[in-house]
XYZ file of C-alpha atoms in Angstrom:
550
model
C 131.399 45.388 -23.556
C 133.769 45.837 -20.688
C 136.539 43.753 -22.234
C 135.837 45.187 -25.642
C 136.467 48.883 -23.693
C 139.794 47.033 -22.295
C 141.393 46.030 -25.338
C 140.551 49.769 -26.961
C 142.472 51.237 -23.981
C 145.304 49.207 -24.125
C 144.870 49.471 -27.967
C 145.202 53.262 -27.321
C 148.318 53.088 -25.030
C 150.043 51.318 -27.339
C 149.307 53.969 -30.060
C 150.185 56.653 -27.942
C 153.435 55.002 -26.439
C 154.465 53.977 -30.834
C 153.867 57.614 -31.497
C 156.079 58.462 -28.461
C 158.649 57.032 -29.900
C 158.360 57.904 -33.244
C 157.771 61.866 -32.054
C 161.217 61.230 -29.820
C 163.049 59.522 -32.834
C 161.963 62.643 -35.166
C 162.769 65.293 -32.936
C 166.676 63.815 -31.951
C 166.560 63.258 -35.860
C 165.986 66.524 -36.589
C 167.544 68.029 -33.577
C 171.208 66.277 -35.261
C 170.337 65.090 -38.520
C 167.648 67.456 -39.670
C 168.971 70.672 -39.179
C 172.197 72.397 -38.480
C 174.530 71.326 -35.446
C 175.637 73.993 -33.187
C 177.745 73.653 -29.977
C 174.520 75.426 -28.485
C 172.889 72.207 -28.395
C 175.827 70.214 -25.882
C 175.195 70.967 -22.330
C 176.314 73.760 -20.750
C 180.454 73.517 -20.018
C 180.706 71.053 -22.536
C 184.360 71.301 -23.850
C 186.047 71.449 -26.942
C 189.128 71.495 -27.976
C 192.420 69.398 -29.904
C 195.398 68.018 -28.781
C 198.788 67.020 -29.552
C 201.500 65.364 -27.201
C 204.954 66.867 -25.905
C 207.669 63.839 -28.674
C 205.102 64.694 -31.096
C 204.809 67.894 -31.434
C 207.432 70.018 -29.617
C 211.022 69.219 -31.528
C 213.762 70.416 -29.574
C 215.036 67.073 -28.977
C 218.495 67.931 -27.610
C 218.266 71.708 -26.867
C 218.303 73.151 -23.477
C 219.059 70.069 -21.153
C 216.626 67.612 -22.856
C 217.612 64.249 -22.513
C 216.464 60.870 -24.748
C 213.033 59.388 -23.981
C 212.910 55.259 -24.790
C 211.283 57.025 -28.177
C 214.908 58.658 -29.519
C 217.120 56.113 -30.264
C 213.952 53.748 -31.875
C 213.041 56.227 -34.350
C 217.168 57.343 -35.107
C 217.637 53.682 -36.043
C 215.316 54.520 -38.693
C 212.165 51.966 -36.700
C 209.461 54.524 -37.231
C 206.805 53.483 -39.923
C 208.036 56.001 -42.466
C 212.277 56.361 -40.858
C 211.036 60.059 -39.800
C 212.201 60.904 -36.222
C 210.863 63.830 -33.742
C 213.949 65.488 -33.055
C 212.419 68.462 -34.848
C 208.410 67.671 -35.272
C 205.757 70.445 -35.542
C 208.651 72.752 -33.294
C 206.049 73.789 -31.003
C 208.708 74.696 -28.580
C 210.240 76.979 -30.740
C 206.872 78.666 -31.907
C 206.982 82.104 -29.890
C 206.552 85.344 -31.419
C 209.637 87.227 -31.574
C 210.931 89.313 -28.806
C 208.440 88.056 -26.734
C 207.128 84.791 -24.912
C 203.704 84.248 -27.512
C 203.048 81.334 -29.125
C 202.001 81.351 -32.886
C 200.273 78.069 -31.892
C 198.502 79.866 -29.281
C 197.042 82.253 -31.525
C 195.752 79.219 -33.410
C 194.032 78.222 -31.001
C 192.449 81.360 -30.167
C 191.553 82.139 -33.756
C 189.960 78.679 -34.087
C 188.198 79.581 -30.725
C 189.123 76.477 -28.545
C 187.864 75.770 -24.873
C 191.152 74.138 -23.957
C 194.440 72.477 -25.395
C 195.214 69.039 -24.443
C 199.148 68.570 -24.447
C 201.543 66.256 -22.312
C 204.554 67.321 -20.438
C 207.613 65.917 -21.741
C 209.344 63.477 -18.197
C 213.038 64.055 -20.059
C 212.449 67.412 -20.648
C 211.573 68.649 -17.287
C 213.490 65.964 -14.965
C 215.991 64.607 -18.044
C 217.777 61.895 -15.144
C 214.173 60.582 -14.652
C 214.098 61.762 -10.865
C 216.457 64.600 -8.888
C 217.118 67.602 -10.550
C 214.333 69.990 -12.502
C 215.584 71.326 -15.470
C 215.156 75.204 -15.254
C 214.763 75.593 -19.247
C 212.344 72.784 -19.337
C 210.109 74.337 -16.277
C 210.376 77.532 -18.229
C 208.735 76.209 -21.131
C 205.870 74.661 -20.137
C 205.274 78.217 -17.631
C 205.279 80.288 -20.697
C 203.245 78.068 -22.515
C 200.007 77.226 -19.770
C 200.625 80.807 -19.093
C 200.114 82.398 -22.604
C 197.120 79.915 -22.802
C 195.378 81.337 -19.737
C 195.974 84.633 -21.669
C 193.858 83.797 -24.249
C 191.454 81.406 -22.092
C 192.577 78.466 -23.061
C 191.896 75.878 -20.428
C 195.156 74.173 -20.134
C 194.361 69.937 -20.154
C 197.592 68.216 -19.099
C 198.927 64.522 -19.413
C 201.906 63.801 -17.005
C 202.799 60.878 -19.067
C 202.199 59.868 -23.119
C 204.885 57.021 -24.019
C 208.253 59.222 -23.465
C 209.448 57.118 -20.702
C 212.881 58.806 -19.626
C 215.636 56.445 -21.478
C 217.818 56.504 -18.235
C 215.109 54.735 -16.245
C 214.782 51.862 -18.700
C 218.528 51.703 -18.743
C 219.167 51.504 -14.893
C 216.353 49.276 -13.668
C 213.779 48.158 -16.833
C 211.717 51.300 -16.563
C 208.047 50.297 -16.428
C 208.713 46.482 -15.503
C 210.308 47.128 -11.997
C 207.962 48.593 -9.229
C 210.447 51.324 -8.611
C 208.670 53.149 -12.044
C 205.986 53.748 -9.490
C 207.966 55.565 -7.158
C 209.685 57.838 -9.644
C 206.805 58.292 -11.861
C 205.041 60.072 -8.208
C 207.821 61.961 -7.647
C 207.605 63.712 -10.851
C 203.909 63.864 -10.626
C 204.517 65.500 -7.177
C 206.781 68.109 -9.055
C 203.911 68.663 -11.907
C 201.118 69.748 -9.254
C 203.534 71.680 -6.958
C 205.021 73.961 -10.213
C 201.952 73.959 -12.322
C 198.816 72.989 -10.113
C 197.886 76.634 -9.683
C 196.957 77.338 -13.021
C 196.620 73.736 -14.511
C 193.001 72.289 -13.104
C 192.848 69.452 -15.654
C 194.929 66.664 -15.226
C 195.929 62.903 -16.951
C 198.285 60.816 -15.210
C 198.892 57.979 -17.998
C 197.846 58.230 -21.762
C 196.773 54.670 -22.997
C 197.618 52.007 -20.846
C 195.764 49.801 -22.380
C 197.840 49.884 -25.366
C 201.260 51.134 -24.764
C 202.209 47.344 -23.117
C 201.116 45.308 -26.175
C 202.771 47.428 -28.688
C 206.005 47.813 -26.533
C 205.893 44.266 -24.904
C 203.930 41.738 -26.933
C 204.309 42.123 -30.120
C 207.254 44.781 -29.593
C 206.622 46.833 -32.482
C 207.445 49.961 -30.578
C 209.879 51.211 -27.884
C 210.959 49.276 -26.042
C 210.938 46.418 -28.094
C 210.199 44.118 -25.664
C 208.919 40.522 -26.924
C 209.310 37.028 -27.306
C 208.789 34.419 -30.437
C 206.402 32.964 -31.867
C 204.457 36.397 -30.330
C 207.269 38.936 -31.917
C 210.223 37.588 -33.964
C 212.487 40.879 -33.952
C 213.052 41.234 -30.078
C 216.655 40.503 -28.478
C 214.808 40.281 -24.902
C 211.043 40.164 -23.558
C 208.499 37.861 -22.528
C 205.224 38.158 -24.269
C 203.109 36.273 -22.193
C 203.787 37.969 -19.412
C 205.422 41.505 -19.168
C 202.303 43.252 -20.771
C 200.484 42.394 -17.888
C 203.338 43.482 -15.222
C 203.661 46.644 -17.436
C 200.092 47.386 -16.981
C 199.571 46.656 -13.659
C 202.653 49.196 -12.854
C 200.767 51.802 -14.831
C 197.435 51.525 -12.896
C 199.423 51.535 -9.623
C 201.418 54.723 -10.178
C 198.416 56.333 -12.104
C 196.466 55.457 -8.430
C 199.607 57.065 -6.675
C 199.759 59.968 -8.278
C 195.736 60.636 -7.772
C 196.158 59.651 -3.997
C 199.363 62.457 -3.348
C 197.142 64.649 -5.518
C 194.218 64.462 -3.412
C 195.898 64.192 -0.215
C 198.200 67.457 -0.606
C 196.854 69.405 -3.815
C 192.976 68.677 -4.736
C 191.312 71.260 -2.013
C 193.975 73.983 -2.449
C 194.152 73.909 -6.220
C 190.439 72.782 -7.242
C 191.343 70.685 -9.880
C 190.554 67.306 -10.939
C 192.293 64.528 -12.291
C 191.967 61.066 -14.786
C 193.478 58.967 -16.902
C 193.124 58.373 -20.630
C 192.588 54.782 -21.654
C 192.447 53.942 -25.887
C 189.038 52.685 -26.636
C 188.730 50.212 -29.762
C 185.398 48.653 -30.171
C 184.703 45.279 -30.812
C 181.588 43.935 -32.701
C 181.010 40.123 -33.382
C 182.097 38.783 -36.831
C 178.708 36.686 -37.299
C 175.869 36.220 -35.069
C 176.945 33.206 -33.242
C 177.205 32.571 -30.079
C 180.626 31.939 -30.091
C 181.465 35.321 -31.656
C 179.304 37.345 -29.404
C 181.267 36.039 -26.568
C 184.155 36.486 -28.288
C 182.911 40.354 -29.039
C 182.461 40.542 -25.163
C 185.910 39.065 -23.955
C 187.936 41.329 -26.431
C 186.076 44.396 -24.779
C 186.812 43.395 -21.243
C 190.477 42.436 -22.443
C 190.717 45.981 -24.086
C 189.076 48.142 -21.967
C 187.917 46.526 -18.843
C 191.724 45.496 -18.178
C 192.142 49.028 -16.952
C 188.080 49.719 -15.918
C 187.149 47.178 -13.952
C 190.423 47.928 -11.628
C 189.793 51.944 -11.551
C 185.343 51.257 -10.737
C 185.545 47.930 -8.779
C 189.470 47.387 -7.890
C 190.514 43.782 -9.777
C 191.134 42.679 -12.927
C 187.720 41.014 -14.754
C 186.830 37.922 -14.219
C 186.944 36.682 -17.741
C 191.177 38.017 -17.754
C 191.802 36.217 -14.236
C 190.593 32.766 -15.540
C 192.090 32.984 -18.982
C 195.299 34.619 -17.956
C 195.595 32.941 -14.596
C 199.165 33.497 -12.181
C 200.589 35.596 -14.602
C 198.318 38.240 -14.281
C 199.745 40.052 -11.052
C 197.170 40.611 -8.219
C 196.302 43.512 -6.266
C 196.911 43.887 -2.633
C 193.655 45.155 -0.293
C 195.700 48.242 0.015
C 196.108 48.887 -4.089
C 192.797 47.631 -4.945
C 191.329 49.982 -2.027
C 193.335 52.706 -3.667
C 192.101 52.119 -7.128
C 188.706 52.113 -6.836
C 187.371 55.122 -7.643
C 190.783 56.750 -8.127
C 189.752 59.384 -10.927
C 187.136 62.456 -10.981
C 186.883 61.196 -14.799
C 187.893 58.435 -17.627
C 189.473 60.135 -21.183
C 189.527 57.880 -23.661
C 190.478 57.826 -27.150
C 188.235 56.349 -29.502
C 189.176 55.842 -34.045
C 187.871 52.305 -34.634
C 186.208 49.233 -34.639
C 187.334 45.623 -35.053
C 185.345 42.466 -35.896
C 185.595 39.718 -33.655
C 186.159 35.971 -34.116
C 185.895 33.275 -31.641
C 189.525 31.255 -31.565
C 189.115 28.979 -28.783
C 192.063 27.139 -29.932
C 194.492 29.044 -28.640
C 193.656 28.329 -25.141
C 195.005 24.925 -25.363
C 198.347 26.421 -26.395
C 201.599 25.987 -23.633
C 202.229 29.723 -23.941
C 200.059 32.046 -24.500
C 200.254 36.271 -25.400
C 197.368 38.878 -24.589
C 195.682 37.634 -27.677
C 196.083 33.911 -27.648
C 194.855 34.771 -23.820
C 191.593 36.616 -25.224
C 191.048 33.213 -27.817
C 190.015 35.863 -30.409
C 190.773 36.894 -34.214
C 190.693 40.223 -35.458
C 188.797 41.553 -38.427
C 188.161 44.489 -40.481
C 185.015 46.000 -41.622
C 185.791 44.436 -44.985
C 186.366 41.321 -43.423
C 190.147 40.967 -44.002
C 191.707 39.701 -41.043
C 194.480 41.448 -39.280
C 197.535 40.599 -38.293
C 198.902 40.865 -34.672
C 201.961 43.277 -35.697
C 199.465 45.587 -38.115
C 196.930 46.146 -35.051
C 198.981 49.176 -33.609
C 199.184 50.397 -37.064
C 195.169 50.276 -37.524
C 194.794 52.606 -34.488
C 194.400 55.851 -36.687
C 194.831 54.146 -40.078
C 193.070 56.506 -42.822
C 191.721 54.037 -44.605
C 189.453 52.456 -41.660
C 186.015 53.397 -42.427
C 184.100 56.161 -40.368
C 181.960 54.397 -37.530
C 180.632 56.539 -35.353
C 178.194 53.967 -33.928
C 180.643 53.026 -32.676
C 181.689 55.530 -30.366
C 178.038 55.371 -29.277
C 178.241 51.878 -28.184
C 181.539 52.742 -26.269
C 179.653 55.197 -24.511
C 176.840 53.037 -23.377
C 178.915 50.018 -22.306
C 180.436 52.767 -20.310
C 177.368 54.223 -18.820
C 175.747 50.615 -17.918
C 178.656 48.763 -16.904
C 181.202 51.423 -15.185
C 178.403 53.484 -13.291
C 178.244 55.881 -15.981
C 181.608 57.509 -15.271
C 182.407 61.452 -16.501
C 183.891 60.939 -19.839
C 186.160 62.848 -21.835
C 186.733 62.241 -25.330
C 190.466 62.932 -25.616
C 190.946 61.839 -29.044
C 189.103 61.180 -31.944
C 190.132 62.545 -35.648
C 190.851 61.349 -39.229
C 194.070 61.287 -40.842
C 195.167 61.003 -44.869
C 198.442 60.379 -46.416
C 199.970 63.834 -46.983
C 202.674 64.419 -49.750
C 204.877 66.936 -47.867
C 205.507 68.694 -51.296
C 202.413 69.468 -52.176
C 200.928 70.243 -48.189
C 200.458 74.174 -48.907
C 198.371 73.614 -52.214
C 196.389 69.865 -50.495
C 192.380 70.237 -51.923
C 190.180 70.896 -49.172
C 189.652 68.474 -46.307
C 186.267 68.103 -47.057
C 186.634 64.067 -45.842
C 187.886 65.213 -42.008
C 184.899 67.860 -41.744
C 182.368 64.955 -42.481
C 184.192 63.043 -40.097
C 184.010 65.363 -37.464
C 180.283 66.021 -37.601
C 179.490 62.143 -38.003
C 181.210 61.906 -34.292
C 180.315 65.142 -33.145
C 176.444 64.020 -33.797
C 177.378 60.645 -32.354
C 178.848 62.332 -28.971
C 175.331 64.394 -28.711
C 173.041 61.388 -29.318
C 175.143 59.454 -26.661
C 174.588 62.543 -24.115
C 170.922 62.339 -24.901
C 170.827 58.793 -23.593
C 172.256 59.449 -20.579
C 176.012 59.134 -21.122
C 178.122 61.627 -18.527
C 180.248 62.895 -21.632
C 181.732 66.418 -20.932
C 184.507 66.982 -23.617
C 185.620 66.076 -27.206
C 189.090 67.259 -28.051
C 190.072 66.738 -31.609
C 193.180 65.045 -32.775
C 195.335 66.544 -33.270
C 195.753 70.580 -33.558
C 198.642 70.363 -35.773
C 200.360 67.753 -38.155
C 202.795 65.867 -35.815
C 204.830 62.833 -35.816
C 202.735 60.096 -35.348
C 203.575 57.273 -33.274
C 202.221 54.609 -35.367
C 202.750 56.349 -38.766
C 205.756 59.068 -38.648
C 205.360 61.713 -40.892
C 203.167 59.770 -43.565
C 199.837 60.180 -42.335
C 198.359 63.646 -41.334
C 195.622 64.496 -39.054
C 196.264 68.215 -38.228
C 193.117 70.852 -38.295
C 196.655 72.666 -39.577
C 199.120 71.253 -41.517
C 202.351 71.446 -40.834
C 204.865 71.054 -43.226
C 207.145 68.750 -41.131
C 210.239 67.918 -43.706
C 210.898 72.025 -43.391
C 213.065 73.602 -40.724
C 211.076 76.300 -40.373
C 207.777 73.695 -40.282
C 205.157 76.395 -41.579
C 201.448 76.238 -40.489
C 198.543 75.841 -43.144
C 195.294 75.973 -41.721
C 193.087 73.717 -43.081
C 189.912 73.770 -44.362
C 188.139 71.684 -41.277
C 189.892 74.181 -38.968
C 187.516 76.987 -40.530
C 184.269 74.560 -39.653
C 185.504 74.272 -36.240
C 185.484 76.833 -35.543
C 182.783 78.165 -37.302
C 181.079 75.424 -34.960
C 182.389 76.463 -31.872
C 181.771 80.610 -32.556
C 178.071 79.042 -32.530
C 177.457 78.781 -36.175
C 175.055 76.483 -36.954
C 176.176 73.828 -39.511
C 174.622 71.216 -41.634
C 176.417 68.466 -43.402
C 175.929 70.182 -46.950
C 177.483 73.005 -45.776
C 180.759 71.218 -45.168
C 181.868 72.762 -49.005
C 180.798 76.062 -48.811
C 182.193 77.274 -45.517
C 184.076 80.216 -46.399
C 188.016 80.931 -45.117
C 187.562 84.294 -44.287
C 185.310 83.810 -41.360
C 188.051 82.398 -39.108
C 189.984 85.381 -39.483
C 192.812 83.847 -41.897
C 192.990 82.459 -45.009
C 194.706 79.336 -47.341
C 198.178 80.996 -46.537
C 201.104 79.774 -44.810
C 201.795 80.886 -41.334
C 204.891 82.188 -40.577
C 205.927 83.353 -36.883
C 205.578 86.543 -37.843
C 202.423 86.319 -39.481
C 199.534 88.254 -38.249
C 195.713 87.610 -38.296
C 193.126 90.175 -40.543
């Protein structure tokens, strides 16, 4: 009788603990899925907002003491995707309301009702030799602009540095190859927090460094054009197999730098924090064996423990240090001291997701690039393989499929292996192939709104588990140049019709839903096509600077 009593207990706790779960499945079901999503149910200070960055977006490229970036004479040799340029952009810096310091993006932003704008100061724009001398215009610019921000509550989010390496540094001494990078890149840092710091409390030293030395210095599909053959056949100069790692390193030392002078002479007086933003591909196993699984794991400790495992536990990881051996550079006690723990949170930018393959072959090669070092072969969800010099380009490629598992499995490998680090999503948006002609009359973007919920959902469901997320900025605000695509692909919550001098605004249809969203309107996915224009406050018009909202 006794044992019969024993096995209906446990009998019972099992039932009870099965409909546990099922009750808890239902209600986050329901609480996502099953009924409208409303910013009401992130936590409280959540933020939201969209970004852009300073060659993208602002134009101006030779106007009031602006000087080339490594970026200006790639893209006027005609080496961008599409042979577009950003010597004019989305003209953000000329976008102020005449008479009168305003910005007509500004008044975007406000209309659409974002927490905060993430943009990046431009390092030839405000110091054009790369060190010495502030350029008064340039300082002026970026016043007025975190300024009218503040006016309308926008929290300004700042990176110090997104890819525009001043040209002159690159010229004199190799830019980010020679330690002195480090040096220069504080000093300008320095200037940032001492001219801004009172009014900017949100701060990014480096924008993908996980990415900018393969592109740049592997396969050398972007500026600089650093590489070496078989690993990039187009290069005049460059090592493959080993500048990405020297480039890197010098990034994670001047990002730790810049957070040390920050906390040592600004933090307490100014209150605000400071990060970096690392890119954040995931990587999923091709097949279930073993050999793939591993191979899953390697490419996400290549990818984004290269940069994690320095900024939580101070060294490279293990798996990098055997495969890569002396020519990954080493860390002092002093630098590994300095970058542990050297950010008050991670941003990372998140689009896609590879497939992984096991290539243990290439580890009996004589020289070896980041790849050949991670003994892996890359795969799309269709199971097309990808080639090294197309993997930049699959970054925010529209036709990659919408995963926002995904991002949820990004978020947990953060949480269990990084000590569940405060997380901001920086990035994360859908882009389609615009046909400038036609950009004021484009159908709905019905595709980008579906997009957005999938991850916004995805975000929640991570935060639910436990993840320290605190922000999702959508990329981008506006139609810019794209690094990996020019003009050709579009991923603006406004378009922007970027082959016109006078690059007119179009809201577009997913900017009503955000911010429908963020004004606390509750939305489910069927109402994606029936959200109404006039809610925001303007309609399918163009934007002119003299426009005015009804």
């Amino acid at each position: 009788m006794e044992a019969k009593m024993k096995k209906l207990c446990i009998t019972f706790l099992l039932l009870v603990v099965v409909l546990l779960h099922v009750s808890s499945v239902k209600a986050e079901a329901e609480a996502v899925g099953g009924r409208a999503l409303s910013r009401d149910d992130f936590p409280p200070g959540f933020i939201f907002g969209a970004g852009t960055s300073a060659y993208q977006v602002e134009g101006a490229a030779a106007e009031d003491g602006r000087k080339p970036s490594i970026w200006d004479p790639f893209t006027h040799a005609g080496k961008s995707f599409d042979g577009s340029n950003g010597d004019i952009a989305a003209d953000q810096y000329h976008k102020y309301k005449a008479g009168s310091f305003t910005f007509e993006d500004v008044k975007l932003m406000h209309e659409i009702g974002l927490d905060a704008y993430r943009f990046s100061i431009a390092w030839p724009r405000l110091i054009p030799d790369g060190r010495g001398a502030v350029n008064p215009k340039g300082l002026e610019y970026y016043n007025n602009l975190i300024d009218e921000l503040l006016s309308y509550g926008i929290q300004p989010h700042v990176t110090i540095y997104h890819f525009d390496l001043p040209l002159i540094l690159y010229e004199e001494y190799g830019g980010i190859l020679s330690p002195r990078f480090i040096e220069d890149f504080t000093a300008y840092a320095d200037m940032c927090f001492r001219e801004f710091g009172d009014r900017v409390k949100h701060w990014v030293t480096v924008n993908e460094p996980n990415i900018e030395p393969i592109g740049g210095y592997d396969s050398g599909i972007l500026p600089p054009e650093r590489c070496s053959e078989p690993f990039g056949s187009h290069c005049t100069v460059g090592n493959s197999t080993t500048e990405p790692y020297i480039v890197a390193h010098h990034l994670l030392l001047a990002h730790a730098s810049a957070v040390s002078l920050y906390r040592e002479k600004y933090q307490a007086k100014q209150g605000g924090s400071i990060g970096i933003t690392l890119l954040g591909w995931w990587y999923e196993p091709y097949s279930q064996s073993s050999d793939d699984k591993a191979a899953a794991k390697r490419m996400v400790d290549f990818h984004i423990g290269w940069l994690m495992d320095p900024l939580v536990y101070g060294d490279y990881p293990a798996v990098m240090r055997e495969n890569v051996g002396s020519r990954l550079p080493s860390f002092s006690k002093e630098e590994s001291k300095r970058l542990r723990g050297s950010f008050d949170f991670i941003g990372f930018n998140h689009y896609i997701v590879f497939y992984v393959q096991a290539d243990l072959s290439t580890l009996n090669l004589k020289e070896r690039d980041y790849y050949a070092d991670a003994a892996v072969k890359l795969s799309l969800l269709n199971g097309n393989s990808v080639k090294k010099q197309d993997i930049l380009r699959m970054k925010k490629t529209p036709e990659m499929a919408s995963t926002p598992w995904a991002l949820r499995k990004m978020l947990e490998h953060l949480k269990v292996n990084y000590r569940n680090p405060p997380v901001v999503i920086h990035e994360n948006g859908a882009g389609s192939l615009v046909d400038p002609k036609t950009i004021a009359n484009e159908k709905p973007d019905y595709f980008r709104v579906e997009f957005l919920q999938d991850y916004l959902e995805s975000v929640l469901l991570s935060i639910r588990n436990g993840s320290n997320t605190q922000g999702y900025f959508i990329w981008s605000l506006l139609d810019v140049f794209e690094f990996q695509f020019g003009c050709a692909v579009r991923f603006g919550l406004v378009g922007v019709n970027l082959n016109n001098e006078n690059t007119t605004r179009y809201p577009r249809y997913s900017s009503h839903w955000y911010s429908n969203f963020l004004r606390g309107s509750g939305l489910r996915r069927a109402d994606a096509s029936i959200i109404t224009p006039h809610k925001l406050g303007f309609g399918r018009r163009e934007l002119s600077s003299k426009a005015k909202f009804t």
